[in-house]
């Protein structure tokens, strides 16, 4: 299972790199849309890497608990932001500011809840 997951993550990273290169070299996309699309790709990339590190450190040595928590925090915080970034880059979202504020509030909640195990818990067994 882990080998298939690693292959899926590597393919995701490769496809994102190709997409980012295509966005950077496109003459049809405005500069503003290009920036927003690249931010979207970066959010997807960071969230994917957070998930991968979280899976890799799950059940590992207890010394890796801080890394596991940080990876899960990155994954859980950035995943909702991807939808907002896509709406900003590729569409005319009617309530984009409200969605961005809710996403920021979600990220703040994740950061506050992390030490207390409010959303997810990483115990001594990791």
mmCIF file of C-alpha atoms in Angstrom:
data_model
loop_
_atom_site.group_PDB
_atom_site.id
_atom_site.type_symbol
_atom_site.label_atom_id
_atom_site.label_comp_id
_atom_site.label_asym_id
_atom_site.label_seq_id
_atom_site.Cartn_x
_atom_site.Cartn_y
_atom_site.Cartn_z
ATOM 1 C CA UNK A 1 0.000 0.000 0.000
ATOM 2 C CA UNK A 2 2.741 2.431 0.923
ATOM 3 C CA UNK A 3 4.496 1.875 -2.408
ATOM 4 C CA UNK A 4 1.320 2.657 -4.349
ATOM 5 C CA UNK A 5 0.746 5.738 -2.217
ATOM 6 C CA UNK A 6 4.308 6.898 -2.856
ATOM 7 C CA UNK A 7 3.799 6.411 -6.597
ATOM 8 C CA UNK A 8 0.550 8.399 -6.475
ATOM 9 C CA UNK A 9 2.237 11.245 -4.592
ATOM 10 C CA UNK A 10 5.178 11.308 -6.986
ATOM 11 C CA UNK A 11 2.814 11.407 -9.970
ATOM 12 C CA UNK A 12 0.879 14.240 -8.331
ATOM 13 C CA UNK A 13 4.071 16.209 -7.795
ATOM 14 C CA UNK A 14 5.171 15.552 -11.385
ATOM 15 C CA UNK A 15 1.805 16.646 -12.806
ATOM 16 C CA UNK A 16 1.826 19.761 -10.645
ATOM 17 C CA UNK A 17 5.334 20.615 -11.846
ATOM 18 C CA UNK A 18 4.197 20.231 -15.456
ATOM 19 C CA UNK A 19 1.091 22.327 -14.796
ATOM 20 C CA UNK A 20 3.143 25.055 -13.110
ATOM 21 C CA UNK A 21 5.599 25.121 -16.014
ATOM 22 C CA UNK A 22 2.698 25.381 -18.447
ATOM 23 C CA UNK A 23 1.148 28.227 -16.452
ATOM 24 C CA UNK A 24 4.455 30.093 -16.286
ATOM 25 C CA UNK A 25 5.060 29.865 -20.034
ATOM 26 C CA UNK A 26 1.513 30.569 -21.195
ATOM 27 C CA UNK A 27 0.936 33.812 -23.058
ATOM 28 C CA UNK A 28 -2.844 33.439 -22.832
ATOM 29 C CA UNK A 29 -3.080 33.866 -19.060
ATOM 30 C CA UNK A 30 -2.971 37.282 -17.446
ATOM 31 C CA UNK A 31 -0.314 37.983 -14.854
ATOM 32 C CA UNK A 32 -2.890 38.126 -12.057
ATOM 33 C CA UNK A 33 -4.491 34.813 -13.049
ATOM 34 C CA UNK A 34 -1.038 33.270 -13.399
ATOM 35 C CA UNK A 35 -0.171 34.231 -9.808
ATOM 36 C CA UNK A 36 -3.438 32.863 -8.469
ATOM 37 C CA UNK A 37 -3.076 29.621 -10.414
ATOM 38 C CA UNK A 38 0.469 29.131 -9.146
ATOM 39 C CA UNK A 39 -0.692 29.733 -5.566
ATOM 40 C CA UNK A 40 -3.341 27.063 -6.116
ATOM 41 C CA UNK A 41 -0.714 24.607 -7.364
ATOM 42 C CA UNK A 42 1.545 25.370 -4.411
ATOM 43 C CA UNK A 43 -1.296 24.800 -1.947
ATOM 44 C CA UNK A 44 -2.054 21.444 -3.553
ATOM 45 C CA UNK A 45 1.630 20.523 -3.479
ATOM 46 C CA UNK A 46 2.107 21.469 0.181
ATOM 47 C CA UNK A 47 -1.080 19.704 1.237
ATOM 48 C CA UNK A 48 -0.036 16.567 -0.647
ATOM 49 C CA UNK A 49 3.407 16.614 0.949
ATOM 50 C CA UNK A 50 1.832 17.124 4.382
ATOM 51 C CA UNK A 51 -0.371 14.087 3.804
ATOM 52 C CA UNK A 52 2.576 12.024 2.592
ATOM 53 C CA UNK A 53 4.742 12.925 5.585
ATOM 54 C CA UNK A 54 1.797 12.250 7.906
ATOM 55 C CA UNK A 55 1.334 8.768 6.447
ATOM 56 C CA UNK A 56 5.083 8.099 6.547
ATOM 57 C CA UNK A 57 5.409 9.126 10.200
ATOM 58 C CA UNK A 58 2.237 7.391 11.393
ATOM 59 C CA UNK A 59 3.312 4.627 13.754
ATOM 60 C CA UNK A 60 6.983 5.602 13.454
ATOM 61 C CA UNK A 61 9.401 6.358 16.276
ATOM 62 C CA UNK A 62 7.914 8.586 19.000
ATOM 63 C CA UNK A 63 10.658 11.144 18.369
ATOM 64 C CA UNK A 64 8.858 11.921 15.083
ATOM 65 C CA UNK A 65 5.624 12.994 16.806
ATOM 66 C CA UNK A 66 6.338 16.745 16.324
ATOM 67 C CA UNK A 67 6.958 16.158 12.604
ATOM 68 C CA UNK A 68 3.772 14.076 12.359
ATOM 69 C CA UNK A 69 1.749 16.808 14.066
ATOM 70 C CA UNK A 70 3.252 19.524 11.864
ATOM 71 C CA UNK A 71 2.536 17.514 8.713
ATOM 72 C CA UNK A 72 -1.073 16.910 9.716
ATOM 73 C CA UNK A 73 -1.483 20.574 10.628
ATOM 74 C CA UNK A 74 -0.232 21.619 7.182
ATOM 75 C CA UNK A 75 -2.497 19.092 5.466
ATOM 76 C CA UNK A 76 -5.641 19.925 7.439
ATOM 77 C CA UNK A 77 -5.084 23.673 7.279
ATOM 78 C CA UNK A 78 -4.268 23.977 3.584
ATOM 79 C CA UNK A 79 -6.811 21.520 2.176
ATOM 80 C CA UNK A 80 -9.805 23.880 2.605
ATOM 81 C CA UNK A 81 -7.761 26.758 1.198
ATOM 82 C CA UNK A 82 -7.371 24.897 -2.092
ATOM 83 C CA UNK A 83 -11.030 25.373 -2.965
ATOM 84 C CA UNK A 84 -10.865 29.079 -2.206
ATOM 85 C CA UNK A 85 -7.699 29.433 -4.291
ATOM 86 C CA UNK A 86 -9.281 27.608 -7.233
ATOM 87 C CA UNK A 87 -12.343 29.869 -7.032
ATOM 88 C CA UNK A 88 -10.099 32.938 -6.964
ATOM 89 C CA UNK A 89 -7.944 31.772 -9.870
ATOM 90 C CA UNK A 90 -10.471 30.338 -12.252
ATOM 91 C CA UNK A 91 -13.835 31.837 -11.487
ATOM 92 C CA UNK A 92 -15.815 34.810 -10.362
ATOM 93 C CA UNK A 93 -16.699 33.814 -6.830
ATOM 94 C CA UNK A 94 -19.444 35.969 -5.395
ATOM 95 C CA UNK A 95 -18.365 35.608 -1.774
ATOM 96 C CA UNK A 96 -14.631 35.050 -2.118
ATOM 97 C CA UNK A 97 -13.707 37.351 0.776
ATOM 98 C CA UNK A 98 -16.077 35.541 3.151
ATOM 99 C CA UNK A 99 -14.727 32.163 2.044
ATOM 100 C CA UNK A 100 -11.150 33.340 2.574
ATOM 101 C CA UNK A 101 -12.015 34.599 6.061
ATOM 102 C CA UNK A 102 -13.676 31.299 6.954
ATOM 103 C CA UNK A 103 -10.645 29.420 5.665
ATOM 104 C CA UNK A 104 -8.341 31.616 7.749
ATOM 105 C CA UNK A 105 -10.563 31.041 10.806
ATOM 106 C CA UNK A 106 -10.373 27.300 10.132
ATOM 107 C CA UNK A 107 -6.564 27.494 10.005
ATOM 108 C CA UNK A 108 -6.497 29.429 13.272
ATOM 109 C CA UNK A 109 -8.783 26.838 14.861
ATOM 110 C CA UNK A 110 -6.478 24.059 13.674
ATOM 111 C CA UNK A 111 -3.470 25.786 15.237
ATOM 112 C CA UNK A 112 -5.267 26.375 18.529
ATOM 113 C CA UNK A 113 -6.735 22.850 18.694
ATOM 114 C CA UNK A 114 -3.468 21.067 17.864
ATOM 115 C CA UNK A 115 -1.964 20.945 21.391
ATOM 116 C CA UNK A 116 -5.252 19.777 22.906
ATOM 117 C CA UNK A 117 -6.039 17.009 20.425
ATOM 118 C CA UNK A 118 -9.217 18.815 19.389
ATOM 119 C CA UNK A 119 -9.168 17.706 15.763
ATOM 120 C CA UNK A 120 -6.667 14.858 15.676
ATOM 121 C CA UNK A 121 -4.539 13.161 18.272
ATOM 122 C CA UNK A 122 -1.043 11.803 18.006
ATOM 123 C CA UNK A 123 -0.354 9.732 21.103
ATOM 124 C CA UNK A 124 2.824 8.201 22.503
ATOM 125 C CA UNK A 125 2.466 5.270 20.093
ATOM 126 C CA UNK A 126 2.486 7.819 17.253
#
